[in-house]
PDB file of C-alpha atoms in Angstrom:
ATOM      1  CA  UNK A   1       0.000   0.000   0.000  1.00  0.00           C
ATOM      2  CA  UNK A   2       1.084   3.305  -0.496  1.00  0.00           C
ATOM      3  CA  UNK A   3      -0.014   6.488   1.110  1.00  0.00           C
ATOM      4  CA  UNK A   4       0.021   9.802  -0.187  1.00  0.00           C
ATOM      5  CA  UNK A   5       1.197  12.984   2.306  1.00  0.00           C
ATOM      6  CA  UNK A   6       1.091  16.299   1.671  1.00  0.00           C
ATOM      7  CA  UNK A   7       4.968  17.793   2.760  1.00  0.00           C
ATOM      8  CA  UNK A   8       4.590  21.690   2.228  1.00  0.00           C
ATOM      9  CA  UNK A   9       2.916  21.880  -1.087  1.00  0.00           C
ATOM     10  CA  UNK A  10       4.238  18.669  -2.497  1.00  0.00           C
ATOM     11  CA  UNK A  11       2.322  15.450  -2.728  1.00  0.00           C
ATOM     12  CA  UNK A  12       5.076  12.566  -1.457  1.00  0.00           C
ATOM     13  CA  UNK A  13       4.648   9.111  -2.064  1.00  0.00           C
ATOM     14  CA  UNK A  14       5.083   6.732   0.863  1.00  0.00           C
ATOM     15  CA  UNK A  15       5.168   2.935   1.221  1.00  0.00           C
ATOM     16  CA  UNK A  16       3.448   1.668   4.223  1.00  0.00           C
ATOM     17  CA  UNK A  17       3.329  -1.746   3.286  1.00  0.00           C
ATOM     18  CA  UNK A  18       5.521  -4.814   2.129  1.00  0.00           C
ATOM     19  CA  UNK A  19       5.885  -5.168  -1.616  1.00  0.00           C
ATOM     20  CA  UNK A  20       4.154  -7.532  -3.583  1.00  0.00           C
ATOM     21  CA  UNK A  21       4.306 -10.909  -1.665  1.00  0.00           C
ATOM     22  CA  UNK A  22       4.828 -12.744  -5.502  1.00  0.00           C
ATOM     23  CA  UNK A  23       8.005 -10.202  -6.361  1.00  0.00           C
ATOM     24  CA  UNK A  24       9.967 -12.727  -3.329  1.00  0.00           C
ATOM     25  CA  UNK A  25       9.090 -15.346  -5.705  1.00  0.00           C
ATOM     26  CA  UNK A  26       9.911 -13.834  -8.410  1.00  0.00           C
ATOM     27  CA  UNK A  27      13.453 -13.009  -6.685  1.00  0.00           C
ATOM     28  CA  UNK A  28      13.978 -16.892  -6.582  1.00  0.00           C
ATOM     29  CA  UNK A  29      13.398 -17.169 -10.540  1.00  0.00           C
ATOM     30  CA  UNK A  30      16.081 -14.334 -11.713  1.00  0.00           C
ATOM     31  CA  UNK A  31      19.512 -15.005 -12.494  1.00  0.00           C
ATOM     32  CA  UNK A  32      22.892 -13.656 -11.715  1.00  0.00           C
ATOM     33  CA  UNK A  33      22.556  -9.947 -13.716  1.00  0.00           C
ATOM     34  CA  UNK A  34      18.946  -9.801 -13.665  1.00  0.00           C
ATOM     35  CA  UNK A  35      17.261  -7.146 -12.709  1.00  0.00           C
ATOM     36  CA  UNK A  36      13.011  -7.105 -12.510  1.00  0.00           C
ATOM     37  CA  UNK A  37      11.415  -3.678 -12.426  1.00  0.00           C
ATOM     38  CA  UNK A  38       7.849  -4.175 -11.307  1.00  0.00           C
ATOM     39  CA  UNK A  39       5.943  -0.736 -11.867  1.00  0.00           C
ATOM     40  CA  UNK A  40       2.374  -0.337 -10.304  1.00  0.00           C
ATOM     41  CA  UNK A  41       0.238   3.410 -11.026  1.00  0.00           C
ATOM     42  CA  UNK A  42      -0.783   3.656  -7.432  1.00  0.00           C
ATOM     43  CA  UNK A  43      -2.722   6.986  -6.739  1.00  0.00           C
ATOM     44  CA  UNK A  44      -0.810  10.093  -8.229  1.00  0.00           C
ATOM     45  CA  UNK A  45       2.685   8.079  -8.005  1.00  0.00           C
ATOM     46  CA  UNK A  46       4.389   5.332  -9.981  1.00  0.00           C
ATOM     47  CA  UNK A  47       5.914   2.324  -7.964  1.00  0.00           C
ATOM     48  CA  UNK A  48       9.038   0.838  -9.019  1.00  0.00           C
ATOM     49  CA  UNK A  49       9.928  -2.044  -7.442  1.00  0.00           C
ATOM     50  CA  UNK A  50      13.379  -3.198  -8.239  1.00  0.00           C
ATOM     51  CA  UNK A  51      14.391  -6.969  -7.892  1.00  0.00           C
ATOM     52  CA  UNK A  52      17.501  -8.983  -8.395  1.00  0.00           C
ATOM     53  CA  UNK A  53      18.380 -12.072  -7.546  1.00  0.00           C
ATOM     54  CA  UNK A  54      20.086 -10.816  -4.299  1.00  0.00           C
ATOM     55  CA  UNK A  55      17.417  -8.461  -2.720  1.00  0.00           C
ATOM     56  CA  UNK A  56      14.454  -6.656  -3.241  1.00  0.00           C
ATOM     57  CA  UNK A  57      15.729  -3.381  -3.478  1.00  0.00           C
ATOM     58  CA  UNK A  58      13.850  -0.082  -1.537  1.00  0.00           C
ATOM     59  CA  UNK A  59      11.379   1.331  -4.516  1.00  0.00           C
ATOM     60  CA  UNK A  60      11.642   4.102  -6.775  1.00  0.00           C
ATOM     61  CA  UNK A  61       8.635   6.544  -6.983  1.00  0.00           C
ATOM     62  CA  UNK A  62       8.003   8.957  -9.857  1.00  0.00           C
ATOM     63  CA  UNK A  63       5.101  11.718 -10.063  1.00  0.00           C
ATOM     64  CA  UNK A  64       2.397  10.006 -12.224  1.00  0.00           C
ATOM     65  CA  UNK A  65       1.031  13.494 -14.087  1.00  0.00           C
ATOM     66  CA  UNK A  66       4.324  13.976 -14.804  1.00  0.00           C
ATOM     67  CA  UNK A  67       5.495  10.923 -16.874  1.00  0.00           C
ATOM     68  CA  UNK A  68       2.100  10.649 -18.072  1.00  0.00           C
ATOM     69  CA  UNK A  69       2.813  14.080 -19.746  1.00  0.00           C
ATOM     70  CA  UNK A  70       6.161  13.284 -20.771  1.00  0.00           C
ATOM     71  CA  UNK A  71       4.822  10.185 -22.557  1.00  0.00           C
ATOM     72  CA  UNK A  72       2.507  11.741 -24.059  1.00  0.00           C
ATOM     73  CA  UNK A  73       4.653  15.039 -25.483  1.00  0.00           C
ATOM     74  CA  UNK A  74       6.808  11.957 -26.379  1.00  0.00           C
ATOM     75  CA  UNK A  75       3.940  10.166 -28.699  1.00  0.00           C
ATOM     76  CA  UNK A  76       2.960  13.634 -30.586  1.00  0.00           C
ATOM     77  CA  UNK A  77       6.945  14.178 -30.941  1.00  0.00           C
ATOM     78  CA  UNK A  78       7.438  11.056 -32.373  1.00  0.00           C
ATOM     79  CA  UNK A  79       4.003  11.402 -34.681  1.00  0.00           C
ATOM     80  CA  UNK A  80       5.442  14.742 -35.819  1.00  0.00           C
ATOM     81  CA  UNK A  81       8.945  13.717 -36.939  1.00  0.00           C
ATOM     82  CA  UNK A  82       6.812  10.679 -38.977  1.00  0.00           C
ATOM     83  CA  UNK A  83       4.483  13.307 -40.625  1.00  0.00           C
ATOM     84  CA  UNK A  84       7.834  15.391 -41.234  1.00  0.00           C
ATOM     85  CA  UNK A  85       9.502  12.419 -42.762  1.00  0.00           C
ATOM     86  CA  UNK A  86       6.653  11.087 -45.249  1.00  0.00           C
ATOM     87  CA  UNK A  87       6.480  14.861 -46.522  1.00  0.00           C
ATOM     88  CA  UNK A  88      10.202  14.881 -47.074  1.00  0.00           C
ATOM     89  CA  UNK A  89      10.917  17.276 -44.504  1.00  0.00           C
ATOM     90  CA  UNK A  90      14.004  16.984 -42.961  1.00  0.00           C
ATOM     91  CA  UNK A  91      12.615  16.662 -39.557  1.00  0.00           C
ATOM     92  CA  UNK A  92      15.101  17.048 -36.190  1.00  0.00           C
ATOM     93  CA  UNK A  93      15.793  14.328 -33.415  1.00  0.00           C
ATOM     94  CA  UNK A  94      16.193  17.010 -31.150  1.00  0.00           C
ATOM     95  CA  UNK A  95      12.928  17.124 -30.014  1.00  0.00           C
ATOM     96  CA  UNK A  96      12.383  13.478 -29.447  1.00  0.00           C
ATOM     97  CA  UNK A  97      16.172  13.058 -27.954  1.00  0.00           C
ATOM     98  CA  UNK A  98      14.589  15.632 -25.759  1.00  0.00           C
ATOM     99  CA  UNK A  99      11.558  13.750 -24.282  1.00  0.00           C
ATOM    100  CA  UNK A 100      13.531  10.764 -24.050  1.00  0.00           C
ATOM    101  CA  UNK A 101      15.841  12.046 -22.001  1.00  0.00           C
ATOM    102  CA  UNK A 102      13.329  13.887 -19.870  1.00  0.00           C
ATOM    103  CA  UNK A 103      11.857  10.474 -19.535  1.00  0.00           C
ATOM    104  CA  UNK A 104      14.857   9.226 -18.484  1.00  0.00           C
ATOM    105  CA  UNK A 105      15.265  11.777 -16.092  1.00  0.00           C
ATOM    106  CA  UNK A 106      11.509  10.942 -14.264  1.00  0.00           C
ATOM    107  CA  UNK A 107      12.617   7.415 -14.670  1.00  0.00           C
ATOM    108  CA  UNK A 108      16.067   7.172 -13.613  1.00  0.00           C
ATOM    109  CA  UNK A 109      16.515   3.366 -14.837  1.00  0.00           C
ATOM    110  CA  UNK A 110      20.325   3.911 -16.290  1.00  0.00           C
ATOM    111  CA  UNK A 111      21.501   4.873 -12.821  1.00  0.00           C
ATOM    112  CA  UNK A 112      19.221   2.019 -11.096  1.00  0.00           C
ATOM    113  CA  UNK A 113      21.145  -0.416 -13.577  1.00  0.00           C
ATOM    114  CA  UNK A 114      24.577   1.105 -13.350  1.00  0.00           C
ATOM    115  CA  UNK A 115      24.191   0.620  -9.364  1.00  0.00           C
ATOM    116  CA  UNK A 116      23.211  -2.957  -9.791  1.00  0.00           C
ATOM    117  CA  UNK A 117      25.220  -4.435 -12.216  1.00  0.00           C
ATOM    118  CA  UNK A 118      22.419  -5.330 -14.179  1.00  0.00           C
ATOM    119  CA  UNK A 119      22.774  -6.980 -17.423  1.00  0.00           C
ATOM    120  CA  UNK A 120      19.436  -7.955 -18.635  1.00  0.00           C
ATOM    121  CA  UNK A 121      16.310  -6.062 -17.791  1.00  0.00           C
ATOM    122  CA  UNK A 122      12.980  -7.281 -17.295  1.00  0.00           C
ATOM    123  CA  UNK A 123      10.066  -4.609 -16.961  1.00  0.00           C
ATOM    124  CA  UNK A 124       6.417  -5.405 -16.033  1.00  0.00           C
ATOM    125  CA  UNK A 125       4.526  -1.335 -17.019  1.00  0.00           C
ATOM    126  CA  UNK A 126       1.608  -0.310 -15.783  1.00  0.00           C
ATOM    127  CA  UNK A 127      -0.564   2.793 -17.105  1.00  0.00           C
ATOM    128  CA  UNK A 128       1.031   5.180 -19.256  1.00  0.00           C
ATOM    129  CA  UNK A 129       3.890   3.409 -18.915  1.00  0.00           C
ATOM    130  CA  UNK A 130       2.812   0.417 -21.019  1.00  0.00           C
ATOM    131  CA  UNK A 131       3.391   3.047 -24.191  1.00  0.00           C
ATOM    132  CA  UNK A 132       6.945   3.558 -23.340  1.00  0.00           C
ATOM    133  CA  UNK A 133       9.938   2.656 -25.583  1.00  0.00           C
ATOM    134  CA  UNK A 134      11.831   1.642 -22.198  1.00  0.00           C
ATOM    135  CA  UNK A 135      14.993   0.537 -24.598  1.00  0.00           C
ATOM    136  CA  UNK A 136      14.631   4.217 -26.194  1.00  0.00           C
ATOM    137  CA  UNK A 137      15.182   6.219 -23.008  1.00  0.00           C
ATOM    138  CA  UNK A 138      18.006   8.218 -22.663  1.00  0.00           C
ATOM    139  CA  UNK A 139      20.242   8.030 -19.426  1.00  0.00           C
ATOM    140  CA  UNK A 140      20.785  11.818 -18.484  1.00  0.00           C
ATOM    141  CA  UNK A 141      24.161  10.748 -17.096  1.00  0.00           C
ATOM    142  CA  UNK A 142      25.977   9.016 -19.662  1.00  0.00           C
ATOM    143  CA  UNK A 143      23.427  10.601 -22.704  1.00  0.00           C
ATOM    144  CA  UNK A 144      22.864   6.725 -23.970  1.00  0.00           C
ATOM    145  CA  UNK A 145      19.606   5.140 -24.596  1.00  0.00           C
ATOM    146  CA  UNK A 146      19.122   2.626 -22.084  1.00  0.00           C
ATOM    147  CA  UNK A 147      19.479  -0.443 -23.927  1.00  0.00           C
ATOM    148  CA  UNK A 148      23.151   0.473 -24.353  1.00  0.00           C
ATOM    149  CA  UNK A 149      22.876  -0.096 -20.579  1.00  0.00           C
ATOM    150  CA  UNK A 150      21.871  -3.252 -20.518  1.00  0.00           C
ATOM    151  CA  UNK A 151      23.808  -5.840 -22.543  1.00  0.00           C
ATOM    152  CA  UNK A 152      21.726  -8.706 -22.667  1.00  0.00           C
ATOM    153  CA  UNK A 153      18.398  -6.942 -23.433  1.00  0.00           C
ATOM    154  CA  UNK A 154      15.256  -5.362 -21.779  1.00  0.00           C
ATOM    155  CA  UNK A 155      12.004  -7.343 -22.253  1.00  0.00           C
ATOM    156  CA  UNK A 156       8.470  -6.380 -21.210  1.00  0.00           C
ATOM    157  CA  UNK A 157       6.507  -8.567 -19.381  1.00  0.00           C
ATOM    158  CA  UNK A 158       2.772  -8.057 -18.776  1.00  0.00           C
ATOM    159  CA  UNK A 159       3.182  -8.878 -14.964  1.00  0.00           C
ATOM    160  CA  UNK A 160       5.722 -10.859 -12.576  1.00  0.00           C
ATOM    161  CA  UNK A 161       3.036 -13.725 -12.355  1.00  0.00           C
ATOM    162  CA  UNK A 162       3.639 -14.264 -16.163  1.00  0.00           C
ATOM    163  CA  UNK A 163       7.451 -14.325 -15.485  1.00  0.00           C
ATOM    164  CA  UNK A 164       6.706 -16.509 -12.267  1.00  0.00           C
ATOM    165  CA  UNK A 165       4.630 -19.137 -14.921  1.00  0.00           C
ATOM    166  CA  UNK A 166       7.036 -18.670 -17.849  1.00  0.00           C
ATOM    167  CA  UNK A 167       9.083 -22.374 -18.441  1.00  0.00           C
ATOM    168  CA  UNK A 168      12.989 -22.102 -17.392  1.00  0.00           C
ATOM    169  CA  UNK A 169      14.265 -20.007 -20.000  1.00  0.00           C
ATOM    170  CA  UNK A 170      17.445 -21.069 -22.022  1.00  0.00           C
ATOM    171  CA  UNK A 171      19.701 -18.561 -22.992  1.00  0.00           C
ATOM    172  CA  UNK A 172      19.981 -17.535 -26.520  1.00  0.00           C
ATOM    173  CA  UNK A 173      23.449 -17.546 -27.801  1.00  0.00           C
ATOM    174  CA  UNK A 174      23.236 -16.639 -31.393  1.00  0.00           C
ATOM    175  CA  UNK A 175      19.631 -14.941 -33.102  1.00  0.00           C
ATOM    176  CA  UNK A 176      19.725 -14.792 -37.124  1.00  0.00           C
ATOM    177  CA  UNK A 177      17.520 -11.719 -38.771  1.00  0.00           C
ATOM    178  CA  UNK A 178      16.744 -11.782 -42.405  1.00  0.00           C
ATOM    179  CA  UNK A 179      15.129  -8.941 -43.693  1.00  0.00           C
ATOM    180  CA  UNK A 180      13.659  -9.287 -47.451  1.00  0.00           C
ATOM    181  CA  UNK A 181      14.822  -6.620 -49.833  1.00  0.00           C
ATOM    182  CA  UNK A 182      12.190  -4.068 -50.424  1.00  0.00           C
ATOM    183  CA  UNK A 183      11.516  -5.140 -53.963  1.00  0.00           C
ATOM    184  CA  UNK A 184      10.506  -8.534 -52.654  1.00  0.00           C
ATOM    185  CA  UNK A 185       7.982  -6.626 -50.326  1.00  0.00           C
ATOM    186  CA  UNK A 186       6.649  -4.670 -53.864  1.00  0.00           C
ATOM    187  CA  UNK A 187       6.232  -7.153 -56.102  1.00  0.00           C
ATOM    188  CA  UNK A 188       4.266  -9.620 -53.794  1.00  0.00           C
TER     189      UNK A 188
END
């Protein structure tokens, strides 16, 4: 549970309960480098609950107007710079660099995965948050998107329970993309 005080005129987030009783489960499941970000929309705050295999780490709390904004700002960016592009404009980044890295800023994931070591992360959104390109952020610190951070990949999960019931995963050690030439695409 969390609870919402008023400090001065700013809303804080507190936790007053344990976290999620399956996210101990969950901490059983995840391997050496793992890190599991559960993210609840609780009131006018996003919960992050951070997970690896050796604690459940103290949660991360982000104003939920906020990000919802950001992500939003980001979606008409990106929208833009496609309109721009199909007229042959030659639209800037700058803009969506910009909300990207303000995202990252709200959602300070690079540092969270710089401080634990984590090489693969595993994300279960919630609200606005289910929109967000979470491999697209941009780390304010080192100005990289975050996937950079995070060599072995950043999935999204619907919830920990689906983790939890997911079969013992095998790790991939070589993938193979083929991509048809465009004319292929035309002429079918």
């Amino acid at each position: 549970d969390v609870a919402h005080v008023l400090v001065g005129q700013h809303l804080v987030a507190v936790l007053v309960a344990a976290p999620p009783p399956h996210l101990a489960a969950l901490q059983k499941r995840l391997r050496a480098g793992d890190l599991f970000l559960e993210c609840l929309a609780v009131g006018v705050s996003y919960v992050l609950f951070p997970v690896t295999p050796e604690a459940l780490h103290p949660p991360l709390f982000a104003a939920q107007s906020e990000v919802d904004a950001a992500v939003d700002r980001l979606y008409t960016t990106i929208q833009t710079y496609e309109d721009d592009l199909q007229r042959g404009c030659g639209a800037p980044r700058s803009a969506m660099d910009d909300g990207l890295r303000r995202l990252g800023e709200l959602l300070p994931l690079g540092t969270l995965v710089r401080e634990l070591a984590s090489r693969r992360l595993f994300v279960a959104p919630d609200g606005a948050l289910t929109r967000l390109p979470f491999q697209a952020l941009r780390d304010p610190e080192s100005d990289v998107h975050l996937i950079d951070l995070v060599p072995g990949g950043i999935e999204l999960w619907p919830c920990a329970a689906h983790l939890l019931s997911a079969p013992e995963r095998r790790e991939i050690r070589r993938a193979l993309l083929v991509c048809p030439d465009e004319s292929d695409l035309l002429s079918s």
